[in-house]
PDB file of C-alpha atoms in Angstrom:
ATOM      1  CA  UNK A   1      10.948 -10.975   0.190  1.00 77.00           C
ATOM      2  CA  UNK A   2       8.761  -9.294  -1.805  1.00 84.00           C
ATOM      3  CA  UNK A   3       8.524  -9.366  -5.310  1.00 89.00           C
ATOM      4  CA  UNK A   4       9.749  -5.454  -5.809  1.00 89.00           C
ATOM      5  CA  UNK A   5      12.860  -7.180  -4.246  1.00 89.00           C
ATOM      6  CA  UNK A   6      13.295  -9.867  -6.995  1.00 90.00           C
ATOM      7  CA  UNK A   7      12.970  -7.081  -9.350  1.00 91.00           C
ATOM      8  CA  UNK A   8      15.757  -4.688  -7.468  1.00 90.00           C
ATOM      9  CA  UNK A   9      17.534  -7.877  -7.772  1.00 89.00           C
ATOM     10  CA  UNK A  10      17.227  -8.012 -10.834  1.00 91.00           C
ATOM     11  CA  UNK A  11      17.902  -4.838 -11.836  1.00 91.00           C
ATOM     12  CA  UNK A  12      21.735  -4.808  -9.362  1.00 90.00           C
ATOM     13  CA  UNK A  13      22.300  -7.269 -12.104  1.00 89.00           C
ATOM     14  CA  UNK A  14      21.725  -6.122 -15.241  1.00 91.00           C
ATOM     15  CA  UNK A  15      18.766  -7.887 -15.874  1.00 90.00           C
ATOM     16  CA  UNK A  16      15.925  -5.826 -16.999  1.00 91.00           C
ATOM     17  CA  UNK A  17      13.927  -8.362 -19.165  1.00 92.00           C
ATOM     18  CA  UNK A  18      14.078 -10.791 -15.764  1.00 92.00           C
ATOM     19  CA  UNK A  19      13.470  -7.251 -14.105  1.00 93.00           C
ATOM     20  CA  UNK A  20      10.010  -6.262 -16.383  1.00 92.00           C
ATOM     21  CA  UNK A  21       8.830  -9.370 -16.018  1.00 93.00           C
ATOM     22  CA  UNK A  22       8.409  -9.526 -12.772  1.00 93.00           C
ATOM     23  CA  UNK A  23       7.475  -5.116 -12.773  1.00 93.00           C
ATOM     24  CA  UNK A  24       4.846  -7.037 -15.014  1.00 93.00           C
ATOM     25  CA  UNK A  25       3.168  -9.173 -12.876  1.00 93.00           C
ATOM     26  CA  UNK A  26       2.873  -6.152 -10.612  1.00 93.00           C
ATOM     27  CA  UNK A  27       1.020  -4.273 -12.769  1.00 93.00           C
ATOM     28  CA  UNK A  28      -1.308  -7.014 -12.427  1.00 93.00           C
ATOM     29  CA  UNK A  29      -1.663  -8.145  -8.862  1.00 93.00           C
ATOM     30  CA  UNK A  30      -2.613  -3.567  -8.744  1.00 93.00           C
ATOM     31  CA  UNK A  31      -4.922  -3.706 -11.847  1.00 93.00           C
ATOM     32  CA  UNK A  32      -6.556  -7.325 -10.128  1.00 94.00           C
ATOM     33  CA  UNK A  33      -6.711  -6.149  -6.161  1.00 92.00           C
ATOM     34  CA  UNK A  34      -8.317  -2.501  -8.071  1.00 92.00           C
ATOM     35  CA  UNK A  35     -10.859  -4.435  -9.602  1.00 93.00           C
ATOM     36  CA  UNK A  36     -11.171  -6.675  -7.066  1.00 92.00           C
ATOM     37  CA  UNK A  37     -11.413  -4.008  -4.195  1.00 92.00           C
ATOM     38  CA  UNK A  38     -13.454  -1.969  -6.534  1.00 91.00           C
ATOM     39  CA  UNK A  39     -16.266  -4.560  -6.595  1.00 91.00           C
ATOM     40  CA  UNK A  40     -16.206  -5.292  -3.302  1.00 89.00           C
ATOM     41  CA  UNK A  41     -16.730  -2.310  -2.390  1.00 87.00           C
ATOM     42  CA  UNK A  42     -19.016  -1.218  -4.758  1.00 85.00           C
ATOM     43  CA  UNK A  43     -17.278   2.514  -5.463  1.00 82.00           C
ATOM     44  CA  UNK A  44     -19.098   3.076  -8.694  1.00 78.00           C
ATOM     45  CA  UNK A  45     -22.331   3.295  -6.874  1.00 79.00           C
ATOM     46  CA  UNK A  46     -23.151   6.212  -5.250  1.00 78.00           C
ATOM     47  CA  UNK A  47     -23.004   5.927  -1.115  1.00 71.00           C
ATOM     48  CA  UNK A  48     -25.969   8.288  -0.873  1.00 67.00           C
TER      49      UNK A  48
ATOM     50  CA  UNK B   1     -23.531  32.370 -32.865  1.00 49.00           C
ATOM     51  CA  UNK B   2     -25.571  29.438 -33.196  1.00 52.00           C
ATOM     52  CA  UNK B   3     -25.818  26.447 -30.496  1.00 53.00           C
ATOM     53  CA  UNK B   4     -24.497  24.071 -32.657  1.00 59.00           C
ATOM     54  CA  UNK B   5     -21.241  26.047 -33.870  1.00 62.00           C
ATOM     55  CA  UNK B   6     -20.987  27.383 -29.664  1.00 66.00           C
ATOM     56  CA  UNK B   7     -20.733  23.400 -29.020  1.00 81.00           C
ATOM     57  CA  UNK B   8     -17.753  23.419 -31.742  1.00 82.00           C
ATOM     58  CA  UNK B   9     -15.546  25.825 -30.201  1.00 82.00           C
ATOM     59  CA  UNK B  10     -15.873  23.609 -26.663  1.00 85.00           C
ATOM     60  CA  UNK B  11     -15.465  20.619 -28.221  1.00 87.00           C
ATOM     61  CA  UNK B  12     -12.010  21.965 -29.970  1.00 89.00           C
ATOM     62  CA  UNK B  13     -11.150  23.723 -26.011  1.00 90.00           C
ATOM     63  CA  UNK B  14     -11.859  20.446 -24.697  1.00 90.00           C
ATOM     64  CA  UNK B  15      -9.145  19.050 -26.559  1.00 91.00           C
ATOM     65  CA  UNK B  16      -6.312  21.643 -26.543  1.00 93.00           C
ATOM     66  CA  UNK B  17      -6.501  21.306 -22.413  1.00 93.00           C
ATOM     67  CA  UNK B  18      -6.620  17.376 -22.505  1.00 94.00           C
ATOM     68  CA  UNK B  19      -3.565  17.874 -25.176  1.00 95.00           C
ATOM     69  CA  UNK B  20      -0.847  18.665 -21.603  1.00 95.00           C
ATOM     70  CA  UNK B  21      -1.592  15.695 -20.185  1.00 95.00           C
ATOM     71  CA  UNK B  22      -2.534  12.878 -22.757  1.00 95.00           C
ATOM     72  CA  UNK B  23       1.284  13.745 -23.746  1.00 96.00           C
ATOM     73  CA  UNK B  24       2.382  13.408 -20.758  1.00 96.00           C
ATOM     74  CA  UNK B  25       0.174  10.341 -19.767  1.00 95.00           C
ATOM     75  CA  UNK B  26       1.559   8.845 -23.469  1.00 95.00           C
ATOM     76  CA  UNK B  27       5.718   9.925 -22.574  1.00 95.00           C
ATOM     77  CA  UNK B  28       5.141   9.230 -18.677  1.00 94.00           C
ATOM     78  CA  UNK B  29       2.903   5.854 -18.338  1.00 92.00           C
ATOM     79  CA  UNK B  30       1.698   4.323 -21.813  1.00 93.00           C
ATOM     80  CA  UNK B  31       5.478   4.178 -23.559  1.00 94.00           C
ATOM     81  CA  UNK B  32       6.940   2.784 -19.993  1.00 92.00           C
ATOM     82  CA  UNK B  33       4.100   0.425 -19.319  1.00 91.00           C
ATOM     83  CA  UNK B  34       4.212  -1.055 -22.989  1.00 93.00           C
ATOM     84  CA  UNK B  35       7.799  -0.952 -23.021  1.00 91.00           C
ATOM     85  CA  UNK B  36       8.015  -3.135 -19.857  1.00 91.00           C
ATOM     86  CA  UNK B  37       5.891  -5.153 -21.957  1.00 92.00           C
ATOM     87  CA  UNK B  38       7.730  -6.168 -24.629  1.00 93.00           C
ATOM     88  CA  UNK B  39      10.998  -6.365 -22.604  1.00 92.00           C
ATOM     89  CA  UNK B  40       9.537  -9.026 -19.897  1.00 92.00           C
ATOM     90  CA  UNK B  41       9.983 -11.023 -23.086  1.00 93.00           C
ATOM     91  CA  UNK B  42      13.366 -10.760 -23.881  1.00 91.00           C
ATOM     92  CA  UNK B  43      16.798 -10.971 -22.399  1.00 91.00           C
ATOM     93  CA  UNK B  44      18.536  -7.374 -22.238  1.00 88.00           C
ATOM     94  CA  UNK B  45      21.436  -6.317 -20.058  1.00 86.00           C
ATOM     95  CA  UNK B  46      20.991  -2.979 -20.857  1.00 83.00           C
ATOM     96  CA  UNK B  47      24.011  -1.977 -23.554  1.00 87.00           C
ATOM     97  CA  UNK B  48      23.255  -5.160 -26.417  1.00 87.00           C
ATOM     98  CA  UNK B  49      19.774  -5.029 -28.041  1.00 88.00           C
ATOM     99  CA  UNK B  50      17.434  -6.700 -26.461  1.00 87.00           C
ATOM    100  CA  UNK B  51      17.120 -10.836 -27.321  1.00 87.00           C
ATOM    101  CA  UNK B  52      13.897 -12.113 -28.062  1.00 90.00           C
ATOM    102  CA  UNK B  53      13.300 -14.996 -25.552  1.00 90.00           C
ATOM    103  CA  UNK B  54       9.552 -15.297 -25.633  1.00 87.00           C
ATOM    104  CA  UNK B  55       8.266 -16.483 -21.897  1.00 89.00           C
ATOM    105  CA  UNK B  56      11.678 -17.449 -20.336  1.00 91.00           C
ATOM    106  CA  UNK B  57      11.595 -15.118 -18.491  1.00 91.00           C
ATOM    107  CA  UNK B  58       8.279 -15.241 -16.974  1.00 93.00           C
ATOM    108  CA  UNK B  59       8.907 -19.493 -16.449  1.00 93.00           C
ATOM    109  CA  UNK B  60      12.008 -18.969 -14.730  1.00 92.00           C
ATOM    110  CA  UNK B  61       9.756 -16.205 -12.782  1.00 91.00           C
ATOM    111  CA  UNK B  62       7.190 -18.885 -11.741  1.00 92.00           C
ATOM    112  CA  UNK B  63       9.937 -21.520 -11.271  1.00 91.00           C
ATOM    113  CA  UNK B  64      12.298 -19.181  -8.501  1.00 90.00           C
ATOM    114  CA  UNK B  65      11.461 -20.062  -4.537  1.00 89.00           C
ATOM    115  CA  UNK B  66      11.749 -16.505  -4.297  1.00 88.00           C
ATOM    116  CA  UNK B  67       9.129 -15.584  -5.958  1.00 90.00           C
ATOM    117  CA  UNK B  68       6.431 -17.995  -4.331  1.00 91.00           C
ATOM    118  CA  UNK B  69       7.407 -16.770  -1.142  1.00 90.00           C
ATOM    119  CA  UNK B  70       6.697 -12.908  -2.468  1.00 89.00           C
ATOM    120  CA  UNK B  71       3.417 -13.858  -3.752  1.00 91.00           C
ATOM    121  CA  UNK B  72       2.750 -15.758   0.239  1.00 91.00           C
ATOM    122  CA  UNK B  73       3.602 -12.641   1.417  1.00 90.00           C
ATOM    123  CA  UNK B  74       1.604 -10.621  -0.287  1.00 92.00           C
ATOM    124  CA  UNK B  75      -0.979 -12.243   0.210  1.00 93.00           C
ATOM    125  CA  UNK B  76      -0.491 -12.289   4.423  1.00 92.00           C
ATOM    126  CA  UNK B  77       0.274  -8.729   3.685  1.00 92.00           C
ATOM    127  CA  UNK B  78      -2.811  -7.490   1.334  1.00 93.00           C
ATOM    128  CA  UNK B  79      -4.760  -9.106   4.364  1.00 94.00           C
ATOM    129  CA  UNK B  80      -3.088  -7.247   7.134  1.00 94.00           C
ATOM    130  CA  UNK B  81      -3.257  -4.441   5.277  1.00 94.00           C
ATOM    131  CA  UNK B  82      -7.015  -4.473   4.325  1.00 93.00           C
ATOM    132  CA  UNK B  83      -8.300  -5.782   7.881  1.00 94.00           C
ATOM    133  CA  UNK B  84      -5.595  -4.198  10.856  1.00 95.00           C
ATOM    134  CA  UNK B  85      -3.967  -1.455   8.907  1.00 94.00           C
ATOM    135  CA  UNK B  86      -7.151  -0.229   7.248  1.00 95.00           C
ATOM    136  CA  UNK B  87      -9.357  -0.981  10.390  1.00 94.00           C
ATOM    137  CA  UNK B  88      -6.340   1.040  12.756  1.00 94.00           C
ATOM    138  CA  UNK B  89      -6.771   3.535  10.701  1.00 93.00           C
ATOM    139  CA  UNK B  90     -10.738   4.616  10.369  1.00 94.00           C
ATOM    140  CA  UNK B  91     -11.079   3.605  14.166  1.00 93.00           C
ATOM    141  CA  UNK B  92      -8.358   6.395  14.841  1.00 91.00           C
ATOM    142  CA  UNK B  93     -10.731   8.675  12.417  1.00 91.00           C
ATOM    143  CA  UNK B  94     -13.774   7.677  14.580  1.00 91.00           C
ATOM    144  CA  UNK B  95     -11.739   8.568  17.289  1.00 90.00           C
ATOM    145  CA  UNK B  96     -11.263  12.042  16.387  1.00 89.00           C
ATOM    146  CA  UNK B  97     -14.173  12.451  15.357  1.00 89.00           C
ATOM    147  CA  UNK B  98     -16.283  12.619  17.233  1.00 86.00           C
ATOM    148  CA  UNK B  99     -13.240  15.390  19.347  1.00 80.00           C
ATOM    149  CA  UNK B 100     -13.080  13.604  22.898  1.00 79.00           C
ATOM    150  CA  UNK B 101     -10.532  15.571  25.222  1.00 82.00           C
ATOM    151  CA  UNK B 102      -6.971  15.391  23.665  1.00 80.00           C
ATOM    152  CA  UNK B 103      -8.158  14.969  21.176  1.00 80.00           C
ATOM    153  CA  UNK B 104      -6.098  17.758  18.980  1.00 82.00           C
ATOM    154  CA  UNK B 105      -2.676  16.291  20.714  1.00 84.00           C
ATOM    155  CA  UNK B 106      -3.853  12.234  20.083  1.00 81.00           C
ATOM    156  CA  UNK B 107      -4.595  13.759  16.112  1.00 80.00           C
ATOM    157  CA  UNK B 108      -0.694  15.751  16.321  1.00 83.00           C
ATOM    158  CA  UNK B 109       1.115  12.998  17.754  1.00 83.00           C
ATOM    159  CA  UNK B 110      -0.596  10.665  15.174  1.00 81.00           C
ATOM    160  CA  UNK B 111       0.653  12.676  12.440  1.00 81.00           C
ATOM    161  CA  UNK B 112       4.440  13.307  13.504  1.00 81.00           C
ATOM    162  CA  UNK B 113       5.913   9.408  11.671  1.00 78.00           C
ATOM    163  CA  UNK B 114       4.046  11.314   8.159  1.00 79.00           C
ATOM    164  CA  UNK B 115       6.708  14.253   7.960  1.00 82.00           C
ATOM    165  CA  UNK B 116       9.747  11.190   8.897  1.00 83.00           C
ATOM    166  CA  UNK B 117      10.852   9.730   5.663  1.00 83.00           C
ATOM    167  CA  UNK B 118      10.839   5.780   5.314  1.00 81.00           C
ATOM    168  CA  UNK B 119      13.754   4.849   6.204  1.00 83.00           C
ATOM    169  CA  UNK B 120      14.042   7.051   9.180  1.00 86.00           C
ATOM    170  CA  UNK B 121      11.193   4.947  10.395  1.00 84.00           C
ATOM    171  CA  UNK B 122      12.226   2.168   9.310  1.00 85.00           C
ATOM    172  CA  UNK B 123      15.283   2.476  10.812  1.00 86.00           C
ATOM    173  CA  UNK B 124      13.444   3.283  13.987  1.00 88.00           C
ATOM    174  CA  UNK B 125      12.245  -0.714  13.789  1.00 87.00           C
ATOM    175  CA  UNK B 126      15.952  -2.018  13.469  1.00 86.00           C
ATOM    176  CA  UNK B 127      17.276  -0.249  16.949  1.00 88.00           C
ATOM    177  CA  UNK B 128      13.367  -1.508  18.508  1.00 89.00           C
ATOM    178  CA  UNK B 129      13.875  -5.241  17.429  1.00 87.00           C
ATOM    179  CA  UNK B 130      17.798  -5.147  17.011  1.00 86.00           C
ATOM    180  CA  UNK B 131      19.168  -8.449  18.563  1.00 83.00           C
ATOM    181  CA  UNK B 132      21.715  -6.934  20.482  1.00 84.00           C
ATOM    182  CA  UNK B 133      20.654  -3.443  22.698  1.00 84.00           C
ATOM    183  CA  UNK B 134      17.006  -3.482  21.126  1.00 87.00           C
ATOM    184  CA  UNK B 135      14.206  -2.648  23.495  1.00 90.00           C
ATOM    185  CA  UNK B 136      11.896  -5.995  22.811  1.00 89.00           C
ATOM    186  CA  UNK B 137      14.972  -8.413  23.233  1.00 89.00           C
ATOM    187  CA  UNK B 138      16.292  -6.052  26.339  1.00 90.00           C
ATOM    188  CA  UNK B 139      12.245  -6.730  28.286  1.00 91.00           C
ATOM    189  CA  UNK B 140      12.063 -10.128  27.096  1.00 91.00           C
ATOM    190  CA  UNK B 141      15.611 -10.498  28.490  1.00 90.00           C
ATOM    191  CA  UNK B 142      14.266  -8.865  32.393  1.00 89.00           C
ATOM    192  CA  UNK B 143      11.732 -12.365  32.281  1.00 90.00           C
ATOM    193  CA  UNK B 144      14.682 -14.946  30.190  1.00 87.00           C
ATOM    194  CA  UNK B 145      17.685 -13.484  30.787  1.00 85.00           C
ATOM    195  CA  UNK B 146      18.946 -15.938  28.207  1.00 85.00           C
ATOM    196  CA  UNK B 147      16.390 -14.313  25.470  1.00 84.00           C
ATOM    197  CA  UNK B 148      18.111 -14.451  21.516  1.00 83.00           C
ATOM    198  CA  UNK B 149      16.122 -13.896  18.990  1.00 84.00           C
ATOM    199  CA  UNK B 150      17.191 -11.766  15.543  1.00 84.00           C
ATOM    200  CA  UNK B 151      13.965 -10.271  14.449  1.00 85.00           C
ATOM    201  CA  UNK B 152      14.352  -9.469  11.262  1.00 84.00           C
ATOM    202  CA  UNK B 153      16.316 -12.345   9.739  1.00 82.00           C
ATOM    203  CA  UNK B 154      14.759 -15.095  11.627  1.00 81.00           C
ATOM    204  CA  UNK B 155      11.685 -17.240   9.584  1.00 79.00           C
ATOM    205  CA  UNK B 156       8.762 -16.879  10.977  1.00 80.00           C
ATOM    206  CA  UNK B 157       9.614 -13.871  12.864  1.00 85.00           C
ATOM    207  CA  UNK B 158      11.112 -11.665  10.204  1.00 85.00           C
ATOM    208  CA  UNK B 159       7.121 -11.289   8.945  1.00 86.00           C
ATOM    209  CA  UNK B 160       6.026 -10.115  11.599  1.00 88.00           C
ATOM    210  CA  UNK B 161       8.641  -8.015  12.385  1.00 87.00           C
ATOM    211  CA  UNK B 162       8.981  -6.086   8.988  1.00 87.00           C
ATOM    212  CA  UNK B 163       5.079  -6.112   9.235  1.00 89.00           C
ATOM    213  CA  UNK B 164       5.070  -4.494  12.544  1.00 88.00           C
ATOM    214  CA  UNK B 165       7.402  -1.744  10.662  1.00 86.00           C
ATOM    215  CA  UNK B 166       4.045  -0.746   8.646  1.00 85.00           C
ATOM    216  CA  UNK B 167       0.916  -2.345  10.101  1.00 87.00           C
ATOM    217  CA  UNK B 168       0.349   0.784  12.353  1.00 85.00           C
ATOM    218  CA  UNK B 169       1.553   3.654  11.001  1.00 85.00           C
ATOM    219  CA  UNK B 170      -2.224   4.502   9.203  1.00 87.00           C
ATOM    220  CA  UNK B 171      -1.797   8.261   8.644  1.00 88.00           C
ATOM    221  CA  UNK B 172      -3.540   8.141   5.433  1.00 89.00           C
ATOM    222  CA  UNK B 173      -6.269   6.158   6.210  1.00 92.00           C
ATOM    223  CA  UNK B 174      -7.228   8.586   8.894  1.00 91.00           C
ATOM    224  CA  UNK B 175      -7.315  11.654   6.937  1.00 90.00           C
ATOM    225  CA  UNK B 176      -9.297   9.904   3.928  1.00 92.00           C
ATOM    226  CA  UNK B 177     -11.475   8.265   6.504  1.00 93.00           C
ATOM    227  CA  UNK B 178     -11.505  11.671   8.506  1.00 91.00           C
ATOM    228  CA  UNK B 179     -12.973  14.157   5.797  1.00 90.00           C
ATOM    229  CA  UNK B 180     -15.148  12.277   4.813  1.00 90.00           C
ATOM    230  CA  UNK B 181     -16.588  11.600   8.214  1.00 90.00           C
ATOM    231  CA  UNK B 182     -16.394  15.844   8.318  1.00 90.00           C
ATOM    232  CA  UNK B 183     -18.552  15.686   5.019  1.00 90.00           C
ATOM    233  CA  UNK B 184     -21.619  13.830   6.384  1.00 90.00           C
ATOM    234  CA  UNK B 185     -24.644  16.387   7.273  1.00 90.00           C
ATOM    235  CA  UNK B 186     -24.899  17.512  10.785  1.00 89.00           C
ATOM    236  CA  UNK B 187     -29.028  16.196  10.521  1.00 90.00           C
ATOM    237  CA  UNK B 188     -28.702  12.881   9.425  1.00 89.00           C
ATOM    238  CA  UNK B 189     -26.203  12.296  12.848  1.00 88.00           C
ATOM    239  CA  UNK B 190     -29.056  14.576  14.399  1.00 90.00           C
ATOM    240  CA  UNK B 191     -32.272  13.190  13.659  1.00 91.00           C
ATOM    241  CA  UNK B 192     -30.514   9.658  13.965  1.00 89.00           C
ATOM    242  CA  UNK B 193     -29.768  10.923  18.167  1.00 90.00           C
ATOM    243  CA  UNK B 194     -33.601  12.422  18.517  1.00 90.00           C
ATOM    244  CA  UNK B 195     -35.233   8.323  17.542  1.00 89.00           C
ATOM    245  CA  UNK B 196     -32.611   7.248  19.964  1.00 88.00           C
ATOM    246  CA  UNK B 197     -30.191   5.913  18.488  1.00 86.00           C
ATOM    247  CA  UNK B 198     -26.797   5.667  20.115  1.00 89.00           C
ATOM    248  CA  UNK B 199     -23.435   6.003  20.078  1.00 87.00           C
ATOM    249  CA  UNK B 200     -21.818   2.901  18.585  1.00 89.00           C
ATOM    250  CA  UNK B 201     -25.648   2.376  15.881  1.00 90.00           C
ATOM    251  CA  UNK B 202     -24.264   6.280  14.685  1.00 90.00           C
ATOM    252  CA  UNK B 203     -21.169   5.220  14.030  1.00 88.00           C
ATOM    253  CA  UNK B 204     -22.317   1.223  12.052  1.00 89.00           C
ATOM    254  CA  UNK B 205     -25.294   2.505  10.663  1.00 89.00           C
ATOM    255  CA  UNK B 206     -24.310   5.657   9.262  1.00 89.00           C
ATOM    256  CA  UNK B 207     -20.809   6.442   9.302  1.00 89.00           C
ATOM    257  CA  UNK B 208     -19.064   3.745   8.092  1.00 90.00           C
ATOM    258  CA  UNK B 209     -21.790   2.898   5.048  1.00 90.00           C
ATOM    259  CA  UNK B 210     -21.362   6.820   3.904  1.00 90.00           C
ATOM    260  CA  UNK B 211     -17.083   6.113   4.748  1.00 90.00           C
ATOM    261  CA  UNK B 212     -17.404   2.961   2.226  1.00 91.00           C
ATOM    262  CA  UNK B 213     -16.008   4.902  -0.320  1.00 90.00           C
ATOM    263  CA  UNK B 214     -13.206   6.676   0.947  1.00 92.00           C
ATOM    264  CA  UNK B 215     -12.562   3.516   2.962  1.00 93.00           C
ATOM    265  CA  UNK B 216     -12.622   0.816  -0.287  1.00 93.00           C
ATOM    266  CA  UNK B 217      -9.829   4.017  -1.470  1.00 92.00           C
ATOM    267  CA  UNK B 218      -7.924   3.105   1.713  1.00 94.00           C
ATOM    268  CA  UNK B 219      -7.941  -0.465   0.923  1.00 94.00           C
ATOM    269  CA  UNK B 220      -6.770  -0.427  -2.460  1.00 94.00           C
ATOM    270  CA  UNK B 221      -4.170   2.217  -1.145  1.00 93.00           C
ATOM    271  CA  UNK B 222      -2.484   0.296   1.501  1.00 93.00           C
ATOM    272  CA  UNK B 223      -2.742  -2.848  -0.864  1.00 93.00           C
ATOM    273  CA  UNK B 224      -0.841  -1.822  -3.358  1.00 92.00           C
ATOM    274  CA  UNK B 225       1.206  -0.290  -1.544  1.00 91.00           C
ATOM    275  CA  UNK B 226       2.587  -4.118  -0.065  1.00 91.00           C
ATOM    276  CA  UNK B 227       3.442  -4.740  -3.643  1.00 89.00           C
ATOM    277  CA  UNK B 228       5.501  -2.339  -3.843  1.00 86.00           C
ATOM    278  CA  UNK B 229       6.653  -2.304  -0.410  1.00 85.00           C
ATOM    279  CA  UNK B 230      11.120  -2.465  -0.735  1.00 84.00           C
ATOM    280  CA  UNK B 231      11.953   0.099   1.233  1.00 79.00           C
ATOM    281  CA  UNK B 232      10.788  -1.562   4.498  1.00 81.00           C
ATOM    282  CA  UNK B 233      12.063  -4.819   3.355  1.00 83.00           C
ATOM    283  CA  UNK B 234      15.702  -3.705   2.368  1.00 82.00           C
ATOM    284  CA  UNK B 235      16.019  -1.758   5.056  1.00 81.00           C
ATOM    285  CA  UNK B 236      15.689  -4.280   7.799  1.00 81.00           C
ATOM    286  CA  UNK B 237      16.256  -7.292   6.279  1.00 79.00           C
ATOM    287  CA  UNK B 238      18.723  -6.240   3.737  1.00 70.00           C
ATOM    288  CA  UNK B 239      16.630  -7.517   0.572  1.00 62.00           C
ATOM    289  CA  UNK B 240      14.592  -9.813   2.313  1.00 58.00           C
ATOM    290  CA  UNK B 241      16.294 -13.458   1.549  1.00 49.00           C
ATOM    291  CA  UNK B 242      14.333 -16.171   0.559  1.00 46.00           C
ATOM    292  CA  UNK B 243      14.982 -18.177   3.484  1.00 45.00           C
ATOM    293  CA  UNK B 244      15.101 -15.122   6.163  1.00 42.00           C
ATOM    294  CA  UNK B 245      10.790 -13.345   5.091  1.00 42.00           C
ATOM    295  CA  UNK B 246       8.962 -16.959   5.288  1.00 39.00           C
TER     296      UNK B 246
END
């Protein structure tokens, strides 16, 4: 089970509000992961 | 023409060239994301006007057992993607970079899956893990004749079976890291070897830190891909029933 599976199931049930709630969680998770890894790998600092 | 006027003229052209990409960004990214945000607070069947229900959708979502399982799976897959998937890709990139005998063949063989669609790739694994005629079960039955496990439908095997579908498919990671490795000036390696550094020291203390950005990018791509992963689950576990992928 994955959030995208929940999203697709909600779309096939034509429950777009619920599907978009799941999509929003996915977007937020993506942003959090992006910021976290950026910080962890110090990607904004020059390597050389 | 004065410098100030030239600057203004350049600025206008900068804005002119920014217009198409800004329009595309607004149309295809910003508006959909805002629509997602607004409609997530409604009950909407796509035909009738959305009915505002506040945070009920989120409350329902967080109350679902399948959502909690999804988050747990995501945490597990995210960790495996960051450590094993990217680690494997980086390792292959480092090996190919040293160009040992047969590296070109390995490179070609390793890249082949990238021309296969995810759906076909997933179906190959579905056959590998099939209960009645899959390679895995057939091999185990050589030693345990009565062995029967439905890898994609039984807990906790389903999680690991789905994981195997993508875990070692790290072509993108290898390509990104390899391009970074090839950009490292040879002088750095030569200086290290002249100072008596061994192969593993060069790899760990020069190559790895210099590939930090590409490895970070690979981790971002791999982990976020786990959030949106659908085909691997839908085609193997038929949508991943909550009681199966645990």
